[in-house]
Tab-separated table of N, CA and C in Angstrom:
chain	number	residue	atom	x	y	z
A	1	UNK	N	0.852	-1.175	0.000
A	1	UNK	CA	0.000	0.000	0.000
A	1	UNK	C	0.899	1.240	0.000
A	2	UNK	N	0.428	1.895	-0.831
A	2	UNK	CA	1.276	3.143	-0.790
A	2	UNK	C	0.878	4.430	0.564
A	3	UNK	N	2.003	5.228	0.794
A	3	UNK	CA	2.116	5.750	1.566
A	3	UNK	C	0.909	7.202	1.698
A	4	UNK	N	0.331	7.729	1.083
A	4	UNK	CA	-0.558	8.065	0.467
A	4	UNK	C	-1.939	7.473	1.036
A	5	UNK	N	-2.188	6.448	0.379
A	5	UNK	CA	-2.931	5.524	0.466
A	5	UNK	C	-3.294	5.033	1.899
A	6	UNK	N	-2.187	4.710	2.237
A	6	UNK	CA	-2.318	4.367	3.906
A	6	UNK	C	-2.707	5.979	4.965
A	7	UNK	N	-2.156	6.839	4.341
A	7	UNK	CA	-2.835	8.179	5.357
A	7	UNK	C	-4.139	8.148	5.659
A	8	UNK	N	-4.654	8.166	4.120
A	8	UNK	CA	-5.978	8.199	3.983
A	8	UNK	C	-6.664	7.446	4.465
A	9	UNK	N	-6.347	6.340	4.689
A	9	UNK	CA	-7.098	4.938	5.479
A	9	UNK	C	-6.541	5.374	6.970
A	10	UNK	N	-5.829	5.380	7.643
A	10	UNK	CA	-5.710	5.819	8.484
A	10	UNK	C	-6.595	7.007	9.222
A	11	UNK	N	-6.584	8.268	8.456
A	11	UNK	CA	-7.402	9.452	8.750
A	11	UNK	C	-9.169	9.054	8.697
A	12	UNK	N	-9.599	8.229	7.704
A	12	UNK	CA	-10.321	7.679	7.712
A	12	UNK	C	-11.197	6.385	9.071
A	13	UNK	N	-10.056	5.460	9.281
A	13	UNK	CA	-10.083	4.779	10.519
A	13	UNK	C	-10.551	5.817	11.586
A	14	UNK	N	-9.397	6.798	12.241
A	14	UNK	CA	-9.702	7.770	13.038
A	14	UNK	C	-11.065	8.030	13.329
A	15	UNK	N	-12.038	8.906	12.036
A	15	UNK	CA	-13.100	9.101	11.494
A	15	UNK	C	-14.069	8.230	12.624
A	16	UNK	N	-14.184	6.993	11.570
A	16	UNK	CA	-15.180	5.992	11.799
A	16	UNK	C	-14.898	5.858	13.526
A	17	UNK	N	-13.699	5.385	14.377
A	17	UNK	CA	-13.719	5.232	15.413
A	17	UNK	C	-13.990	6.267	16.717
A	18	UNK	N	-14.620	7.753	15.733
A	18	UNK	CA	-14.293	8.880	16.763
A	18	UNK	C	-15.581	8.622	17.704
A	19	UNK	N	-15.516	8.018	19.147
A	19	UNK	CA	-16.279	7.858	20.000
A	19	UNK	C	-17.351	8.989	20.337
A	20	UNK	N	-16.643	10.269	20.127
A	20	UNK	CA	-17.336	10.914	20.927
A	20	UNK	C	-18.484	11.467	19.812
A	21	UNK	N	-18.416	11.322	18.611
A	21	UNK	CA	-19.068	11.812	17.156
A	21	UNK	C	-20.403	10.704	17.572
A	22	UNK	N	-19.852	9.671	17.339
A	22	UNK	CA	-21.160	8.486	17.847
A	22	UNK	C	-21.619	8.646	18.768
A	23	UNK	N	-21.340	9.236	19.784
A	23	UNK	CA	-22.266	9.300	21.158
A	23	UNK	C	-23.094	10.291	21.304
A	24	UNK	N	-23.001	11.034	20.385
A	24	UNK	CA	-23.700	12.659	19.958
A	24	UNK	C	-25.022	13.319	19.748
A	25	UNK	N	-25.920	13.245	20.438
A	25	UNK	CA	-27.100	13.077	20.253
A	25	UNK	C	-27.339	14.169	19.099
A	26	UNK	N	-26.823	14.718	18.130
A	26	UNK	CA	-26.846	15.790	17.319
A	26	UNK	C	-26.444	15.356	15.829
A	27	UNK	N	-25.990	13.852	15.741
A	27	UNK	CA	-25.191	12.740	14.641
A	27	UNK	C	-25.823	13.124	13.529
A	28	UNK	N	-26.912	13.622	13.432
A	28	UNK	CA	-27.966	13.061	11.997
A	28	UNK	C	-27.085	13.576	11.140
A	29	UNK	N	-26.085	14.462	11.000
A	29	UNK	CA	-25.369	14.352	9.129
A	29	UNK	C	-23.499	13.874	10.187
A	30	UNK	N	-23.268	13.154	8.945
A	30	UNK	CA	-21.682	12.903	9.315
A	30	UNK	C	-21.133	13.889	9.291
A	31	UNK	N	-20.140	13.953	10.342
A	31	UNK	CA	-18.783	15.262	10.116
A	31	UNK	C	-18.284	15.308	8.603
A	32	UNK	N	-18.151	16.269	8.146
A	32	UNK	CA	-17.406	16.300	7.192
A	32	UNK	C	-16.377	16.764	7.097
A	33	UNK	N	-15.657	15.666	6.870
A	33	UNK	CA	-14.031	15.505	7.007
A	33	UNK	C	-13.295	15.406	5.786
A	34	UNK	N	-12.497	16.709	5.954
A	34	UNK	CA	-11.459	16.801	4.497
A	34	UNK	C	-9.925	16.067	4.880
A	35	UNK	N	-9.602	15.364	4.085
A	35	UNK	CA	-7.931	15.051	3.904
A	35	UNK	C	-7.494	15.447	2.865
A	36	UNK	N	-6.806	16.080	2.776
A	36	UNK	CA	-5.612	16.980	2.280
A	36	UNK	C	-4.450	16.482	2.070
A	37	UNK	N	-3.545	16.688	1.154
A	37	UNK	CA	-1.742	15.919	0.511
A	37	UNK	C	-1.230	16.745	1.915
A	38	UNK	N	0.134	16.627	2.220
A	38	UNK	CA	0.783	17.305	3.237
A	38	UNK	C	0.865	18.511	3.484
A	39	UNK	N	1.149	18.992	1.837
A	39	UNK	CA	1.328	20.371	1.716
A	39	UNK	C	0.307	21.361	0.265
A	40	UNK	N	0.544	22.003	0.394
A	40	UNK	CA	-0.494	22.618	-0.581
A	40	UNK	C	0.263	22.868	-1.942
A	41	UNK	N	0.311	22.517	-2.860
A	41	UNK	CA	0.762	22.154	-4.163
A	41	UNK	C	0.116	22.833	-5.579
A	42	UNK	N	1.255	23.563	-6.572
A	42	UNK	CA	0.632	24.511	-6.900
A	42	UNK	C	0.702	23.136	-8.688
A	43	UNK	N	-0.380	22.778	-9.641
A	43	UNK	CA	-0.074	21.508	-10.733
A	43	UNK	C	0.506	21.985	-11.485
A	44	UNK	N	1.027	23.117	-12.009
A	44	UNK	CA	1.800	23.351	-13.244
A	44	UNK	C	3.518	23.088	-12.452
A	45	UNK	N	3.684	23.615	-10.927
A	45	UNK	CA	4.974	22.615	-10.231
A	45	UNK	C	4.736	21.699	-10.155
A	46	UNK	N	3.581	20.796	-10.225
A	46	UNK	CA	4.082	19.364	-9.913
A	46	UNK	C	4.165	18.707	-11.298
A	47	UNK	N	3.768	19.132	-12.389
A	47	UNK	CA	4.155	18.712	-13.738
A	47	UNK	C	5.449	18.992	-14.152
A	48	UNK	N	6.009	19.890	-13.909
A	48	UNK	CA	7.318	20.628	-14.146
A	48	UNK	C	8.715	19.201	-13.653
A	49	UNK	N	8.211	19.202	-12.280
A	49	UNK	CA	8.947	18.412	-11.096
A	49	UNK	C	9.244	16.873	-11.904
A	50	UNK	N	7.377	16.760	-12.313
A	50	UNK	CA	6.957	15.180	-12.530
A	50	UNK	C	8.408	14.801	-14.309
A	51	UNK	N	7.476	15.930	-15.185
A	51	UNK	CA	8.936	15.407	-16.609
A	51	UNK	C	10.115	15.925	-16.048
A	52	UNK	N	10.424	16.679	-14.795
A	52	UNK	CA	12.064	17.024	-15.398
A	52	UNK	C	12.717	15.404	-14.455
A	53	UNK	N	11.701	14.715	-13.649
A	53	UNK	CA	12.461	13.683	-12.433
A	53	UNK	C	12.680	12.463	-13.593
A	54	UNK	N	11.343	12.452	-14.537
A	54	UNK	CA	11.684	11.320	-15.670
A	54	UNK	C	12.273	11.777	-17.336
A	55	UNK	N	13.166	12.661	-16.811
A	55	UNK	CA	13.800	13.334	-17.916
A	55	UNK	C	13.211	13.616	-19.010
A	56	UNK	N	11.931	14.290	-19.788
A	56	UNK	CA	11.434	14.482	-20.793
A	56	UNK	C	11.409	15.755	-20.668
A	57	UNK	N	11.777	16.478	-22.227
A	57	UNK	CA	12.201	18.022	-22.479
A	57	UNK	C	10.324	18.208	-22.962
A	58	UNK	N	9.981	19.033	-22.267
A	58	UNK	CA	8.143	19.949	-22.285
A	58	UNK	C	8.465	20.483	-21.875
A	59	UNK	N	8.010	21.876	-22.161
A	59	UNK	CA	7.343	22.814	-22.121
A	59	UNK	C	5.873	22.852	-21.340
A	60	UNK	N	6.031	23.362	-19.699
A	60	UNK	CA	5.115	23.226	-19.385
A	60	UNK	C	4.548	24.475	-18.601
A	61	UNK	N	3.297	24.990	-19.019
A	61	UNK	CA	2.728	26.466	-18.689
A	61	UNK	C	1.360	26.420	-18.065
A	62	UNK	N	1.378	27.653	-16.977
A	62	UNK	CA	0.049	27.379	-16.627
A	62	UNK	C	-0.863	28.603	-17.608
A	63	UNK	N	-2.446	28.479	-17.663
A	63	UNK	CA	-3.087	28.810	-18.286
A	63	UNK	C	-4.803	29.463	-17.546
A	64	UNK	N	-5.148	30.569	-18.029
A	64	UNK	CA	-6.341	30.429	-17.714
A	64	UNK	C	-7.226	30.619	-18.495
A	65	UNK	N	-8.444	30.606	-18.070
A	65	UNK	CA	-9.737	30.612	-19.574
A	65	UNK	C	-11.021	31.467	-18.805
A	66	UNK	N	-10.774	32.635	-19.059
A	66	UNK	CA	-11.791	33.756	-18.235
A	66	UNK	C	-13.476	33.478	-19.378
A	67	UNK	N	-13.674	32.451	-19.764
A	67	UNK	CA	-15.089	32.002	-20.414
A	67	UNK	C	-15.490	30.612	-19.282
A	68	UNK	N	-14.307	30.270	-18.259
A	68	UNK	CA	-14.857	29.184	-17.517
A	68	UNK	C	-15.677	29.571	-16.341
A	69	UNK	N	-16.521	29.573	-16.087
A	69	UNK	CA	-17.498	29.988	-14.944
A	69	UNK	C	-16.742	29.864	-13.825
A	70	UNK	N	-16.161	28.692	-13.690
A	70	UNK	CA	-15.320	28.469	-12.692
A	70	UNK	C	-13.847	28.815	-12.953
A	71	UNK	N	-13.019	29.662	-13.997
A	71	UNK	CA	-11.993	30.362	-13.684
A	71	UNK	C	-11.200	30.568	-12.769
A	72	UNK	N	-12.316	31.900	-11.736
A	72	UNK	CA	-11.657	32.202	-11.048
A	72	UNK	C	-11.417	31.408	-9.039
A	73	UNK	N	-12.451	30.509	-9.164
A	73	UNK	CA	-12.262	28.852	-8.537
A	73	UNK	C	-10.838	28.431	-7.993
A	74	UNK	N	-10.459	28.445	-9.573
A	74	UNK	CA	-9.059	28.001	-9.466
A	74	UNK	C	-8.222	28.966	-9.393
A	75	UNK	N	-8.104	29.983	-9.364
A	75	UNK	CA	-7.109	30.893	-9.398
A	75	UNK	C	-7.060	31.402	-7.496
A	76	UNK	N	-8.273	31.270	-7.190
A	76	UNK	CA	-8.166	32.130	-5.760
A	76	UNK	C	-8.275	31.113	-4.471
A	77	UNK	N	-7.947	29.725	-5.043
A	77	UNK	CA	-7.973	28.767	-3.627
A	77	UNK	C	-8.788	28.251	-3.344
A	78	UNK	N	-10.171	28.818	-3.645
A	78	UNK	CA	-11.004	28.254	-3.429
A	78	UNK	C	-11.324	26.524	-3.014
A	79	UNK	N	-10.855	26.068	-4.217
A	79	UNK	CA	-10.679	24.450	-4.300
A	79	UNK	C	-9.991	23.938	-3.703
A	80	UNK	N	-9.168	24.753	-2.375
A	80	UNK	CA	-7.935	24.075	-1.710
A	80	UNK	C	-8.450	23.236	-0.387
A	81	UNK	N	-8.189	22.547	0.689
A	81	UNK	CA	-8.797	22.350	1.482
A	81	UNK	C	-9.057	23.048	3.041
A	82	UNK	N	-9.714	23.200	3.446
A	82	UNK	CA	-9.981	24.296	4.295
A	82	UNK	C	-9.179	24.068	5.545
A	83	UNK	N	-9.377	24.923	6.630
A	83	UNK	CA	-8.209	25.754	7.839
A	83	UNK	C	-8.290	24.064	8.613
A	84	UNK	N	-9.459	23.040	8.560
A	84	UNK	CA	-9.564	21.867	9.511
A	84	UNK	C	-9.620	21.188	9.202
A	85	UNK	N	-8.515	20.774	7.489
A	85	UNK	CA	-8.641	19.256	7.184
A	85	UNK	C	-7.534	18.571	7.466
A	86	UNK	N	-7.132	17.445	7.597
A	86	UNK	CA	-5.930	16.408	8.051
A	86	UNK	C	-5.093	16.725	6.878
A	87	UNK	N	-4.426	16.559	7.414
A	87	UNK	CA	-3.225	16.855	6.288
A	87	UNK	C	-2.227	15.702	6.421
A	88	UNK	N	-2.309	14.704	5.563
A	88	UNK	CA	-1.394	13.247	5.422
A	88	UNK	C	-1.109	13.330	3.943
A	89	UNK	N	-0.459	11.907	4.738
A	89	UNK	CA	0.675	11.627	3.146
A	89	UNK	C	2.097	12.053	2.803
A	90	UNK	N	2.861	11.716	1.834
A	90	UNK	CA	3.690	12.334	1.563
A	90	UNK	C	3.505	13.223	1.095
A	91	UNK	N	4.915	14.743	0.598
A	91	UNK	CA	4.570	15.493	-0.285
A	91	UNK	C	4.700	15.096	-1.466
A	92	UNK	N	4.737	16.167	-2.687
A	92	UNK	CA	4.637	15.393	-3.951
A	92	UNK	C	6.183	14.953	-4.670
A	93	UNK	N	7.091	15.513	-3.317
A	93	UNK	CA	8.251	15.157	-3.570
A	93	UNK	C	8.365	14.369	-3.454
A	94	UNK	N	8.029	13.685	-2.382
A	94	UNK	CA	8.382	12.518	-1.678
A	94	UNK	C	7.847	11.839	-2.558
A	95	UNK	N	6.711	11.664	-2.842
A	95	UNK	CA	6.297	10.818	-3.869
A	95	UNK	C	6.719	10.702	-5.109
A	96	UNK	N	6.819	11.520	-5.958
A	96	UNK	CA	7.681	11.379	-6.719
A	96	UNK	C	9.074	10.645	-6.612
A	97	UNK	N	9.566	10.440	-5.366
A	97	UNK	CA	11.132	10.038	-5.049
A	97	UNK	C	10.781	8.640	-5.252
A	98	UNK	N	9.819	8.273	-4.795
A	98	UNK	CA	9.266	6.761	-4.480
A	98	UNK	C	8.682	5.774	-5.355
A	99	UNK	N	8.726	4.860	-5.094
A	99	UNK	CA	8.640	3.595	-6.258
A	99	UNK	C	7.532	3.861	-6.948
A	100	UNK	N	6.257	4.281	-5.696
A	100	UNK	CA	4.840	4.484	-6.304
A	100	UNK	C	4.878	5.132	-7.600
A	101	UNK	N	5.803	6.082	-7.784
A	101	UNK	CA	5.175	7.122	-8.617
A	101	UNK	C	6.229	6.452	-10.281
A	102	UNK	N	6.378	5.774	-9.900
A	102	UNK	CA	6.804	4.976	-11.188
A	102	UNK	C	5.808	3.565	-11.702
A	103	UNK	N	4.697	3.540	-11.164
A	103	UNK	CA	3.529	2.550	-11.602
A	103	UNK	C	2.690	3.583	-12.090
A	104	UNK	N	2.401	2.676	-13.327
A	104	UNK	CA	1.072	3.696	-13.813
A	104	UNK	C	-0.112	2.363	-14.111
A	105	UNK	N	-1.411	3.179	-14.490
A	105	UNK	CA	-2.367	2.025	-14.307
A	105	UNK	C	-1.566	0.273	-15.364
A	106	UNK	N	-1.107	1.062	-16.221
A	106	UNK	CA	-0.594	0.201	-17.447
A	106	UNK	C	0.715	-0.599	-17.092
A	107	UNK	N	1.252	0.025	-15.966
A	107	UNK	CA	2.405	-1.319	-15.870
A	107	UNK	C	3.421	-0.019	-15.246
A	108	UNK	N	4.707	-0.513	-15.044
A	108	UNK	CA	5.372	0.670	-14.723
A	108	UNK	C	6.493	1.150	-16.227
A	109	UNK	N	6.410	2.702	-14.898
A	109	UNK	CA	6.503	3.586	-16.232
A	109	UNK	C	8.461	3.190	-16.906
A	110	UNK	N	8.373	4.040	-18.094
A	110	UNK	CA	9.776	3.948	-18.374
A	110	UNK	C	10.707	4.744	-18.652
């Protein structure tokens, strides 16, 4: 199991076992619980990171499209995870360093 993988099950476990959530006479909707990568990660660096670690020469740029409703979504954080979510896992360094990130659905990479 990857390291990743196991946070999430972990943070998850936590979750399900939180005693005092179940004893709650107030339960009727589940907590909603965000997990989050370690650190907050900006994708045009982690593409950059991802071809220069498996040596391929791209050209890689970020972009925006002010006709997307949701534009500015992505530009202002919005989509990030908020001030009280768990924060596990490796970063995307780490992962990247690691065996995981050399399997792809198709077999591993080359």
């Amino acid at each position: 199991m990857s390291p990743a993988m196991g946070a999430v099950r972990r943070a998850l476990v936590d979750l399900a076992a939180d005693l005092e959530w179940a004893a709650s006479p107030t339960r009727a909707e589940a907590p909603l619980s965000e997990i989050a990568g370690a650190e907050e990660d900006n994708l045009v660096d982690m593409a950059k990171l991802c071809v220069a670690r498996r040596g391929i020469s791209l050209l890689i740029e970020g972009m925006t499209d002010p006709s997307d409703p949701d534009d500015e979504l992505y530009l202002d954080g919005s989509l990030l995870a908020g001030p009280h979510a768990t924060r596990a896992g490796p970063t995307f360094e780490q992962w990247l360093a690691s065996d995981d990130a050399n399997v792809t659905t198709y077999g591993a990479a080359s």
